Amino acid sequence: MALAGCAKDTGGGGSNAGGGNGPCRLSAPPAGAPAAPTSATTQQMPPPNASAMRVGVAFDIGGRGDASFNDASVAGLDRAKADMGLGETKELDAGAGEPEDAKQTRLRQLAREGFNPVIAVGYAYADALKLVAPEFPGTKFAIIDEQVDGMPNVTPLVFAEEQGSFLAGVVAAHKSKNCHIGFVGGVQTPLIQKFEAGFAAGAKAAAPDIKIENEYLTPAGDFSGFQDPNKGSEVATGQLEAGADVIYHAAGASGKGVFGAVKGAGAQAIGVDSDQYNQPTVAEYKDVIISSMLKRIDLAVYDYIAAVARNDLSTVPKKFDVAIDGVTYSTSGGKIDDLKTTLDAYEAAIAGGRIQVPDKP
C-alpha cells in the first residue's frame, strides 16, 4: 500500500477541499498483525559507564523548558546520567534573532572547554558545525536533524518525522467531529514540511474526504516561528474559525499559543516531539492534548552518548524511524486508547514497507 496524497501548502493559509460535514467517513486500517517495534541497537546492551565523560549541549531556540524539541534532548541527557552515571554536562542556550556566528561561538566554547562529545540540537547548527568540527578533530560532535556527510568526527541523528506525523494524522481524522483539521508549522523549511506531509498523508489514508488547513508562522530563515506563542495562537485561531477542530503543531515553543487557542475554542490538539500532555510548562492545556507525535530525540541522545562511551559509533542507527520506535505516538491521558489497535496497524504497515509515507508536501 503506497500513499502519496498530502496536503497542499499555499504559502500562507491553505486547505484541501472536502470534509467539514460531520464525522469523517473512515477507511479500514491496514490488515495484518502489528509487530512490536525493534529497539535501537544500543538499547539492547547493558548501559556503559560514562562517569568520565563531559558532554556539551548547544540548544536550539527555546532551550530547556520549551516543552518540545529541546526538552526531548534533555530527557535523553537526564536518562544517561541516571543509567550510565554520566559525569559533567554543560548546556548553552540560543537566542532568538542571533547572528550565525553565535552558533559557532557556542560550539567552539564547549570544545575548547574539553566537552567531548558536543551535541548540537537542531539543523540550524549545520553550517556552524561544518566550520567548527574540522578545527577540533579530536572532539566528537553530533547534530540532531541534519545529515552532515564527509566529516569523520560528526554523527548525524536524524528521524523519519513524516512517519510519526502520519500517525498523528490518523488520530486527527478519527477524533475530528466535523472532518476538518489543521496543521501549524513553525518555520517553512524542508524539515518541518516533513511533518506537514506525513500528517496530511495519514489523515487522508484514514479519511479520504477530510479537509486540512495548513499554515506556517514564518518563512525559511526566520527562526522566530519556533518561539512566538502569540503568532501560534493567531494562526490556530484562524484555522479554528475556518472549521478545524483538531490541530497538530510542529512549532516548538510557539505550540503553547496553539494549545491556548485550541483550549479557548473547546477543540482538540496534538503535540509534537515530547509527550506534551506530561510537560509542566504546558500543563494548563493538558485537557485538550489528545496525543503527541513522539520524536524520540531522547532515545537518539541516549544512544549516541552510550555509543561514545563504548567507543563504537557504528551502533547509532542511520535513521530513527517507526521500525526502531524512533518516532511513534503518545497515549497519556487515555484520550486515544480506543485507537491503539488502529494506530498499531498503521505503524506496522509503515515499518514493514507496506505504506510509503511522503516526506514532501
PDB file of N, CA, C and O in Angstrom, residues 214-285:
ATOM      1  N   ASN A 214      -3.495  24.385   6.478  1.00  0.00           N
ATOM      2  CA  ASN A 214      -2.042  24.408   6.680  1.00  0.00           C
ATOM      3  C   ASN A 214      -1.556  25.841   6.749  1.00  0.00           C
ATOM      4  O   ASN A 214      -1.952  26.666   5.928  1.00  0.00           O
ATOM      5  N   GLU A 215      -0.685  26.119   7.709  1.00  0.00           N
ATOM      6  CA  GLU A 215      -0.059  27.442   7.714  1.00  0.00           C
ATOM      7  C   GLU A 215       1.240  27.385   8.515  1.00  0.00           C
ATOM      8  O   GLU A 215       1.342  26.646   9.499  1.00  0.00           O
ATOM      9  N   TYR A 216       2.207  28.184   8.066  1.00  0.00           N
ATOM     10  CA  TYR A 216       3.495  28.324   8.756  1.00  0.00           C
ATOM     11  C   TYR A 216       3.569  29.706   9.391  1.00  0.00           C
ATOM     12  O   TYR A 216       3.047  30.680   8.851  1.00  0.00           O
ATOM     13  N   LEU A 217       4.244  29.767  10.532  1.00  0.00           N
ATOM     14  CA  LEU A 217       4.332  31.040  11.245  1.00  0.00           C
ATOM     15  C   LEU A 217       5.330  31.990  10.612  1.00  0.00           C
ATOM     16  O   LEU A 217       5.119  33.199  10.599  1.00  0.00           O
ATOM     17  N   THR A 218       6.451  31.454  10.107  1.00  0.00           N
ATOM     18  CA  THR A 218       7.451  32.297   9.461  1.00  0.00           C
ATOM     19  C   THR A 218       8.061  31.555   8.277  1.00  0.00           C
ATOM     20  O   THR A 218       8.045  30.327   8.229  1.00  0.00           O
ATOM     21  N   PRO A 219       8.608  32.292   7.313  1.00  0.00           N
ATOM     22  CA  PRO A 219       9.265  31.649   6.168  1.00  0.00           C
ATOM     23  C   PRO A 219      10.629  31.109   6.561  1.00  0.00           C
ATOM     24  O   PRO A 219      11.165  31.415   7.635  1.00  0.00           O
ATOM     25  N   ALA A 220      11.212  30.320   5.681  1.00  0.00           N
ATOM     26  CA  ALA A 220      12.555  29.783   5.910  1.00  0.00           C
ATOM     27  C   ALA A 220      13.529  30.921   6.174  1.00  0.00           C
ATOM     28  O   ALA A 220      13.484  31.964   5.519  1.00  0.00           O
ATOM     29  N   GLY A 221      14.401  30.716   7.149  1.00  0.00           N
ATOM     30  CA  GLY A 221      15.392  31.730   7.508  1.00  0.00           C
ATOM     31  C   GLY A 221      15.000  32.568   8.699  1.00  0.00           C
ATOM     32  O   GLY A 221      15.854  33.160   9.359  1.00  0.00           O
ATOM     33  N   ASP A 222      13.708  32.631   9.007  1.00  0.00           N
ATOM     34  CA  ASP A 222      13.222  33.382  10.168  1.00  0.00           C
ATOM     35  C   ASP A 222      12.815  32.383  11.242  1.00  0.00           C
ATOM     36  O   ASP A 222      11.696  31.878  11.250  1.00  0.00           O
ATOM     37  N   PHE A 223      13.740  32.108  12.158  1.00  0.00           N
ATOM     38  CA  PHE A 223      13.512  31.055  13.151  1.00  0.00           C
ATOM     39  C   PHE A 223      12.641  31.503  14.326  1.00  0.00           C
ATOM     40  O   PHE A 223      12.389  30.724  15.241  1.00  0.00           O
ATOM     41  N   SER A 224      12.168  32.746  14.289  1.00  0.00           N
ATOM     42  CA  SER A 224      11.287  33.213  15.364  1.00  0.00           C
ATOM     43  C   SER A 224       9.978  32.435  15.398  1.00  0.00           C
ATOM     44  O   SER A 224       9.263  32.449  16.400  1.00  0.00           O
ATOM     45  N   GLY A 225       9.670  31.736  14.307  1.00  0.00           N
ATOM     46  CA  GLY A 225       8.453  30.933  14.274  1.00  0.00           C
ATOM     47  C   GLY A 225       8.432  29.815  15.293  1.00  0.00           C
ATOM     48  O   GLY A 225       7.369  29.273  15.598  1.00  0.00           O
ATOM     49  N   PHE A 226       9.591  29.477  15.826  1.00  0.00           N
ATOM     50  CA  PHE A 226       9.654  28.451  16.865  1.00  0.00           C
ATOM     51  C   PHE A 226       9.532  29.031  18.273  1.00  0.00           C
ATOM     52  O   PHE A 226       9.566  28.284  19.246  1.00  0.00           O
ATOM     53  N   GLN A 227       9.420  30.344  18.376  1.00  0.00           N
ATOM     54  CA  GLN A 227       9.374  30.958  19.714  1.00  0.00           C
ATOM     55  C   GLN A 227       8.436  32.162  19.722  1.00  0.00           C
ATOM     56  O   GLN A 227       8.780  33.224  20.221  1.00  0.00           O
ATOM     57  N   ASP A 228       7.248  31.995  19.171  1.00  0.00           N
ATOM     58  CA  ASP A 228       6.282  33.082  19.100  1.00  0.00           C
ATOM     59  C   ASP A 228       4.883  32.556  19.415  1.00  0.00           C
ATOM     60  O   ASP A 228       4.057  32.362  18.526  1.00  0.00           O
ATOM     61  N   PRO A 229       4.601  32.302  20.715  1.00  0.00           N
ATOM     62  CA  PRO A 229       3.288  31.771  21.082  1.00  0.00           C
ATOM     63  C   PRO A 229       2.125  32.646  20.621  1.00  0.00           C
ATOM     64  O   PRO A 229       1.054  32.129  20.286  1.00  0.00           O
ATOM     65  N   ASN A 230       2.322  33.970  20.603  1.00  0.00           N
ATOM     66  CA  ASN A 230       1.235  34.845  20.173  1.00  0.00           C
ATOM     67  C   ASN A 230       0.857  34.572  18.718  1.00  0.00           C
ATOM     68  O   ASN A 230      -0.325  34.528  18.362  1.00  0.00           O
ATOM     69  N   LYS A 231       1.856  34.415  17.881  1.00  0.00           N
ATOM     70  CA  LYS A 231       1.577  34.126  16.476  1.00  0.00           C
ATOM     71  C   LYS A 231       0.990  32.733  16.321  1.00  0.00           C
ATOM     72  O   LYS A 231       0.120  32.501  15.470  1.00  0.00           O
ATOM     73  N   GLY A 232       1.474  31.789  17.140  1.00  0.00           N
ATOM     74  CA  GLY A 232       0.897  30.454  17.110  1.00  0.00           C
ATOM     75  C   GLY A 232      -0.586  30.494  17.439  1.00  0.00           C
ATOM     76  O   GLY A 232      -1.408  29.825  16.794  1.00  0.00           O
ATOM     77  N   SER A 233      -0.943  31.308  18.421  1.00  0.00           N
ATOM     78  CA  SER A 233      -2.349  31.455  18.803  1.00  0.00           C
ATOM     79  C   SER A 233      -3.165  32.084  17.681  1.00  0.00           C
ATOM     80  O   SER A 233      -4.276  31.650  17.368  1.00  0.00           O
ATOM     81  N   GLU A 234      -2.587  33.101  17.054  1.00  0.00           N
ATOM     82  CA  GLU A 234      -3.292  33.807  15.977  1.00  0.00           C
ATOM     83  C   GLU A 234      -3.585  32.874  14.801  1.00  0.00           C
ATOM     84  O   GLU A 234      -4.711  32.841  14.283  1.00  0.00           O
ATOM     85  N   VAL A 235      -2.576  32.116  14.378  1.00  0.00           N
ATOM     86  CA  VAL A 235      -2.758  31.213  13.239  1.00  0.00           C
ATOM     87  C   VAL A 235      -3.733  30.089  13.590  1.00  0.00           C
ATOM     88  O   VAL A 235      -4.614  29.734  12.798  1.00  0.00           O
ATOM     89  N   ALA A 236      -3.596  29.517  14.777  1.00  0.00           N
ATOM     90  CA  ALA A 236      -4.504  28.452  15.191  1.00  0.00           C
ATOM     91  C   ALA A 236      -5.937  28.960  15.279  1.00  0.00           C
ATOM     92  O   ALA A 236      -6.880  28.253  14.886  1.00  0.00           O
ATOM     93  N   THR A 237      -6.110  30.174  15.774  1.00  0.00           N
ATOM     94  CA  THR A 237      -7.452  30.754  15.861  1.00  0.00           C
ATOM     95  C   THR A 237      -8.083  30.854  14.484  1.00  0.00           C
ATOM     96  O   THR A 237      -9.275  30.558  14.297  1.00  0.00           O
ATOM     97  N   GLY A 238      -7.291  31.249  13.498  1.00  0.00           N
ATOM     98  CA  GLY A 238      -7.805  31.327  12.137  1.00  0.00           C
ATOM     99  C   GLY A 238      -8.257  29.969  11.621  1.00  0.00           C
ATOM    100  O   GLY A 238      -9.293  29.858  10.951  1.00  0.00           O
ATOM    101  N   GLN A 239      -7.493  28.932  11.930  1.00  0.00           N
ATOM    102  CA  GLN A 239      -7.863  27.595  11.479  1.00  0.00           C
ATOM    103  C   GLN A 239      -9.119  27.103  12.191  1.00  0.00           C
ATOM    104  O   GLN A 239      -9.989  26.469  11.583  1.00  0.00           O
ATOM    105  N   LEU A 240      -9.220  27.400  13.471  1.00  0.00           N
ATOM    106  CA  LEU A 240     -10.402  27.014  14.234  1.00  0.00           C
ATOM    107  C   LEU A 240     -11.645  27.725  13.709  1.00  0.00           C
ATOM    108  O   LEU A 240     -12.718  27.130  13.570  1.00  0.00           O
ATOM    109  N   GLU A 241     -11.500  28.999  13.395  1.00  0.00           N
ATOM    110  CA  GLU A 241     -12.631  29.763  12.864  1.00  0.00           C
ATOM    111  C   GLU A 241     -13.040  29.264  11.484  1.00  0.00           C
ATOM    112  O   GLU A 241     -14.207  29.391  11.083  1.00  0.00           O
ATOM    113  N   ALA A 242     -12.078  28.685  10.756  1.00  0.00           N
ATOM    114  CA  ALA A 242     -12.390  28.119   9.445  1.00  0.00           C
ATOM    115  C   ALA A 242     -13.099  26.778   9.547  1.00  0.00           C
ATOM    116  O   ALA A 242     -13.619  26.269   8.547  1.00  0.00           O
ATOM    117  N   GLY A 243     -13.114  26.190  10.758  1.00  0.00           N
ATOM    118  CA  GLY A 243     -13.835  24.940  10.972  1.00  0.00           C
ATOM    119  C   GLY A 243     -13.016  23.782  11.471  1.00  0.00           C
ATOM    120  O   GLY A 243     -13.557  22.719  11.784  1.00  0.00           O
ATOM    121  N   ALA A 244     -11.691  23.935  11.544  1.00  0.00           N
ATOM    122  CA  ALA A 244     -10.862  22.841  12.058  1.00  0.00           C
ATOM    123  C   ALA A 244     -11.151  22.611  13.533  1.00  0.00           C
ATOM    124  O   ALA A 244     -11.332  23.570  14.287  1.00  0.00           O
ATOM    125  N   ASP A 245     -11.201  21.358  13.947  1.00  0.00           N
ATOM    126  CA  ASP A 245     -11.456  21.082  15.365  1.00  0.00           C
ATOM    127  C   ASP A 245     -10.395  20.191  16.000  1.00  0.00           C
ATOM    128  O   ASP A 245     -10.480  19.865  17.183  1.00  0.00           O
ATOM    129  N   VAL A 246      -9.373  19.790  15.239  1.00  0.00           N
ATOM    130  CA  VAL A 246      -8.181  19.117  15.768  1.00  0.00           C
ATOM    131  C   VAL A 246      -6.983  19.756  15.078  1.00  0.00           C
ATOM    132  O   VAL A 246      -6.921  19.784  13.844  1.00  0.00           O
ATOM    133  N   ILE A 247      -6.036  20.286  15.863  1.00  0.00           N
ATOM    134  CA  ILE A 247      -4.873  20.951  15.280  1.00  0.00           C
ATOM    135  C   ILE A 247      -3.591  20.292  15.785  1.00  0.00           C
ATOM    136  O   ILE A 247      -3.407  20.081  16.984  1.00  0.00           O
ATOM    137  N   TYR A 248      -2.718  19.991  14.841  1.00  0.00           N
ATOM    138  CA  TYR A 248      -1.391  19.419  15.110  1.00  0.00           C
ATOM    139  C   TYR A 248      -0.357  20.501  14.833  1.00  0.00           C
ATOM    140  O   TYR A 248      -0.387  21.147  13.790  1.00  0.00           O
ATOM    141  N   HIS A 249       0.542  20.708  15.774  1.00  0.00           N
ATOM    142  CA  HIS A 249       1.574  21.721  15.561  1.00  0.00           C
ATOM    143  C   HIS A 249       2.958  21.098  15.523  1.00  0.00           C
ATOM    144  O   HIS A 249       3.227  20.097  16.192  1.00  0.00           O
ATOM    145  N   ALA A 250       3.833  21.711  14.734  1.00  0.00           N
ATOM    146  CA  ALA A 250       5.267  21.414  14.740  1.00  0.00           C
ATOM    147  C   ALA A 250       5.943  22.770  14.787  1.00  0.00           C
ATOM    148  O   ALA A 250       6.516  23.237  13.809  1.00  0.00           O
ATOM    149  N   ALA A 251       5.808  23.436  15.932  1.00  0.00           N
ATOM    150  CA  ALA A 251       6.186  24.838  16.034  1.00  0.00           C
ATOM    151  C   ALA A 251       6.986  25.166  17.282  1.00  0.00           C
ATOM    152  O   ALA A 251       7.072  26.328  17.684  1.00  0.00           O
ATOM    153  N   GLY A 252       7.576  24.150  17.916  1.00  0.00           N
ATOM    154  CA  GLY A 252       8.400  24.415  19.088  1.00  0.00           C
ATOM    155  C   GLY A 252       7.631  25.113  20.194  1.00  0.00           C
ATOM    156  O   GLY A 252       6.478  24.782  20.486  1.00  0.00           O
ATOM    157  N   ALA A 253       8.261  26.115  20.785  1.00  0.00           N
ATOM    158  CA  ALA A 253       7.633  26.839  21.894  1.00  0.00           C
ATOM    159  C   ALA A 253       6.404  27.616  21.452  1.00  0.00           C
ATOM    160  O   ALA A 253       5.565  27.977  22.291  1.00  0.00           O
ATOM    161  N   SER A 254       6.251  27.884  20.164  1.00  0.00           N
ATOM    162  CA  SER A 254       5.048  28.558  19.665  1.00  0.00           C
ATOM    163  C   SER A 254       3.819  27.680  19.838  1.00  0.00           C
ATOM    164  O   SER A 254       2.682  28.170  19.784  1.00  0.00           O
ATOM    165  N   GLY A 255       4.038  26.386  20.039  1.00  0.00           N
ATOM    166  CA  GLY A 255       2.923  25.475  20.255  1.00  0.00           C
ATOM    167  C   GLY A 255       2.102  25.815  21.479  1.00  0.00           C
ATOM    168  O   GLY A 255       0.912  25.467  21.553  1.00  0.00           O
ATOM    169  N   LYS A 256       2.708  26.516  22.437  1.00  0.00           N
ATOM    170  CA  LYS A 256       1.935  26.930  23.620  1.00  0.00           C
ATOM    171  C   LYS A 256       0.775  27.811  23.201  1.00  0.00           C
ATOM    172  O   LYS A 256      -0.327  27.731  23.754  1.00  0.00           O
ATOM    173  N   GLY A 257       1.015  28.696  22.232  1.00  0.00           N
ATOM    174  CA  GLY A 257      -0.046  29.556  21.735  1.00  0.00           C
ATOM    175  C   GLY A 257      -1.110  28.775  20.988  1.00  0.00           C
ATOM    176  O   GLY A 257      -2.308  29.087  21.074  1.00  0.00           O
ATOM    177  N   VAL A 258      -0.682  27.749  20.249  1.00  0.00           N
ATOM    178  CA  VAL A 258      -1.637  26.886  19.560  1.00  0.00           C
ATOM    179  C   VAL A 258      -2.541  26.202  20.576  1.00  0.00           C
ATOM    180  O   VAL A 258      -3.768  26.192  20.441  1.00  0.00           O
ATOM    181  N   PHE A 259      -1.933  25.652  21.623  1.00  0.00           N
ATOM    182  CA  PHE A 259      -2.726  24.982  22.659  1.00  0.00           C
ATOM    183  C   PHE A 259      -3.712  25.949  23.319  1.00  0.00           C
ATOM    184  O   PHE A 259      -4.860  25.590  23.604  1.00  0.00           O
ATOM    185  N   GLY A 260      -3.264  27.169  23.567  1.00  0.00           N
ATOM    186  CA  GLY A 260      -4.139  28.148  24.196  1.00  0.00           C
ATOM    187  C   GLY A 260      -5.356  28.448  23.343  1.00  0.00           C
ATOM    188  O   GLY A 260      -6.491  28.532  23.854  1.00  0.00           O
ATOM    189  N   ALA A 261      -5.138  28.623  22.039  1.00  0.00           N
ATOM    190  CA  ALA A 261      -6.253  28.899  21.139  1.00  0.00           C
ATOM    191  C   ALA A 261      -7.213  27.716  21.074  1.00  0.00           C
ATOM    192  O   ALA A 261      -8.438  27.883  21.072  1.00  0.00           O
ATOM    193  N   VAL A 262      -6.660  26.516  21.026  1.00  0.00           N
ATOM    194  CA  VAL A 262      -7.480  25.314  20.961  1.00  0.00           C
ATOM    195  C   VAL A 262      -8.329  25.169  22.221  1.00  0.00           C
ATOM    196  O   VAL A 262      -9.525  24.864  22.155  1.00  0.00           O
ATOM    197  N   LYS A 263      -7.711  25.426  23.362  1.00  0.00           N
ATOM    198  CA  LYS A 263      -8.467  25.318  24.613  1.00  0.00           C
ATOM    199  C   LYS A 263      -9.588  26.346  24.655  1.00  0.00           C
ATOM    200  O   LYS A 263     -10.715  26.037  25.068  1.00  0.00           O
ATOM    201  N   GLY A 264      -9.295  27.564  24.220  1.00  0.00           N
ATOM    202  CA  GLY A 264     -10.312  28.602  24.216  1.00  0.00           C
ATOM    203  C   GLY A 264     -11.491  28.277  23.321  1.00  0.00           C
ATOM    204  O   GLY A 264     -12.616  28.730  23.574  1.00  0.00           O
ATOM    205  N   ALA A 265     -11.254  27.482  22.289  1.00  0.00           N
ATOM    206  CA  ALA A 265     -12.309  27.132  21.338  1.00  0.00           C
ATOM    207  C   ALA A 265     -13.004  25.822  21.689  1.00  0.00           C
ATOM    208  O   ALA A 265     -13.937  25.409  21.001  1.00  0.00           O
ATOM    209  N   GLY A 266     -12.519  25.142  22.726  1.00  0.00           N
ATOM    210  CA  GLY A 266     -13.102  23.851  23.077  1.00  0.00           C
ATOM    211  C   GLY A 266     -12.809  22.771  22.061  1.00  0.00           C
ATOM    212  O   GLY A 266     -13.596  21.833  21.890  1.00  0.00           O
ATOM    213  N   ALA A 267     -11.680  22.886  21.385  1.00  0.00           N
ATOM    214  CA  ALA A 267     -11.288  21.922  20.356  1.00  0.00           C
ATOM    215  C   ALA A 267     -10.243  20.955  20.918  1.00  0.00           C
ATOM    216  O   ALA A 267     -10.080  20.844  22.138  1.00  0.00           O
ATOM    217  N   GLN A 268      -9.496  20.280  20.036  1.00  0.00           N
ATOM    218  CA  GLN A 268      -8.504  19.298  20.457  1.00  0.00           C
ATOM    219  C   GLN A 268      -7.184  19.559  19.749  1.00  0.00           C
ATOM    220  O   GLN A 268      -7.152  20.109  18.644  1.00  0.00           O
ATOM    221  N   ALA A 269      -6.085  19.154  20.395  1.00  0.00           N
ATOM    222  CA  ALA A 269      -4.755  19.407  19.846  1.00  0.00           C
ATOM    223  C   ALA A 269      -3.897  18.158  19.925  1.00  0.00           C
ATOM    224  O   ALA A 269      -4.121  17.272  20.763  1.00  0.00           O
ATOM    225  N   ILE A 270      -2.896  18.114  19.035  1.00  0.00           N
ATOM    226  CA  ILE A 270      -1.898  17.055  19.045  1.00  0.00           C
ATOM    227  C   ILE A 270      -0.531  17.712  19.175  1.00  0.00           C
ATOM    228  O   ILE A 270      -0.198  18.615  18.399  1.00  0.00           O
ATOM    229  N   GLY A 271       0.230  17.284  20.179  1.00  0.00           N
ATOM    230  CA  GLY A 271       1.540  17.858  20.437  1.00  0.00           C
ATOM    231  C   GLY A 271       2.622  17.224  19.585  1.00  0.00           C
ATOM    232  O   GLY A 271       2.353  16.381  18.721  1.00  0.00           O
ATOM    233  N   VAL A 272       3.859  17.626  19.853  1.00  0.00           N
ATOM    234  CA  VAL A 272       4.958  17.184  18.996  1.00  0.00           C
ATOM    235  C   VAL A 272       6.241  16.996  19.791  1.00  0.00           C
ATOM    236  O   VAL A 272       6.439  17.637  20.830  1.00  0.00           O
ATOM    237  N   ASP A 273       7.091  16.124  19.309  1.00  0.00           N
ATOM    238  CA  ASP A 273       8.422  15.849  19.844  1.00  0.00           C
ATOM    239  C   ASP A 273       8.369  15.162  21.199  1.00  0.00           C
ATOM    240  O   ASP A 273       8.642  13.985  21.312  1.00  0.00           O
ATOM    241  N   SER A 274       8.046  15.895  22.263  1.00  0.00           N
ATOM    242  CA  SER A 274       7.893  15.306  23.592  1.00  0.00           C
ATOM    243  C   SER A 274       6.435  14.901  23.813  1.00  0.00           C
ATOM    244  O   SER A 274       5.548  15.293  23.050  1.00  0.00           O
ATOM    245  N   ASP A 275       6.187  14.133  24.879  1.00  0.00           N
ATOM    246  CA  ASP A 275       4.815  13.838  25.288  1.00  0.00           C
ATOM    247  C   ASP A 275       4.289  15.094  25.982  1.00  0.00           C
ATOM    248  O   ASP A 275       4.467  15.284  27.183  1.00  0.00           O
ATOM    249  N   GLN A 276       3.666  15.967  25.215  1.00  0.00           N
ATOM    250  CA  GLN A 276       3.341  17.298  25.745  1.00  0.00           C
ATOM    251  C   GLN A 276       2.232  17.268  26.779  1.00  0.00           C
ATOM    252  O   GLN A 276       2.100  18.207  27.567  1.00  0.00           O
ATOM    253  N   TYR A 277       1.465  16.190  26.843  1.00  0.00           N
ATOM    254  CA  TYR A 277       0.473  16.046  27.905  1.00  0.00           C
ATOM    255  C   TYR A 277       1.150  16.082  29.269  1.00  0.00           C
ATOM    256  O   TYR A 277       0.575  16.579  30.244  1.00  0.00           O
ATOM    257  N   ASN A 278       2.372  15.584  29.340  1.00  0.00           N
ATOM    258  CA  ASN A 278       3.092  15.486  30.615  1.00  0.00           C
ATOM    259  C   ASN A 278       4.133  16.578  30.820  1.00  0.00           C
ATOM    260  O   ASN A 278       4.912  16.512  31.774  1.00  0.00           O
ATOM    261  N   GLN A 279       4.172  17.587  29.950  1.00  0.00           N
ATOM    262  CA  GLN A 279       5.162  18.653  30.083  1.00  0.00           C
ATOM    263  C   GLN A 279       4.656  19.739  31.028  1.00  0.00           C
ATOM    264  O   GLN A 279       3.593  20.331  30.791  1.00  0.00           O
ATOM    265  N   PRO A 280       5.389  20.040  32.099  1.00  0.00           N
ATOM    266  CA  PRO A 280       4.919  21.022  33.085  1.00  0.00           C
ATOM    267  C   PRO A 280       4.636  22.404  32.499  1.00  0.00           C
ATOM    268  O   PRO A 280       3.704  23.089  32.942  1.00  0.00           O
ATOM    269  N   THR A 281       5.421  22.834  31.505  1.00  0.00           N
ATOM    270  CA  THR A 281       5.254  24.195  31.003  1.00  0.00           C
ATOM    271  C   THR A 281       3.996  24.374  30.157  1.00  0.00           C
ATOM    272  O   THR A 281       3.630  25.501  29.832  1.00  0.00           O
ATOM    273  N   VAL A 282       3.326  23.279  29.780  1.00  0.00           N
ATOM    274  CA  VAL A 282       2.042  23.402  29.077  1.00  0.00           C
ATOM    275  C   VAL A 282       0.941  22.645  29.820  1.00  0.00           C
ATOM    276  O   VAL A 282      -0.071  22.268  29.240  1.00  0.00           O
ATOM    277  N   ALA A 283       1.142  22.455  31.125  1.00  0.00           N
ATOM    278  CA  ALA A 283       0.204  21.662  31.919  1.00  0.00           C
ATOM    279  C   ALA A 283      -1.208  22.236  31.905  1.00  0.00           C
ATOM    280  O   ALA A 283      -2.193  21.486  31.992  1.00  0.00           O
ATOM    281  N   GLU A 284      -1.343  23.544  31.778  1.00  0.00           N
ATOM    282  CA  GLU A 284      -2.675  24.155  31.798  1.00  0.00           C
ATOM    283  C   GLU A 284      -3.510  23.778  30.578  1.00  0.00           C
ATOM    284  O   GLU A 284      -4.715  24.000  30.544  1.00  0.00           O
ATOM    285  N   TYR A 285      -2.863  23.200  29.560  1.00  0.00           N
ATOM    286  CA  TYR A 285      -3.573  22.835  28.340  1.00  0.00           C
ATOM    287  C   TYR A 285      -3.737  21.328  28.179  1.00  0.00           C
ATOM    288  O   TYR A 285      -4.233  20.865  27.150  1.00  0.00           O
TER     289      TYR A 285
END
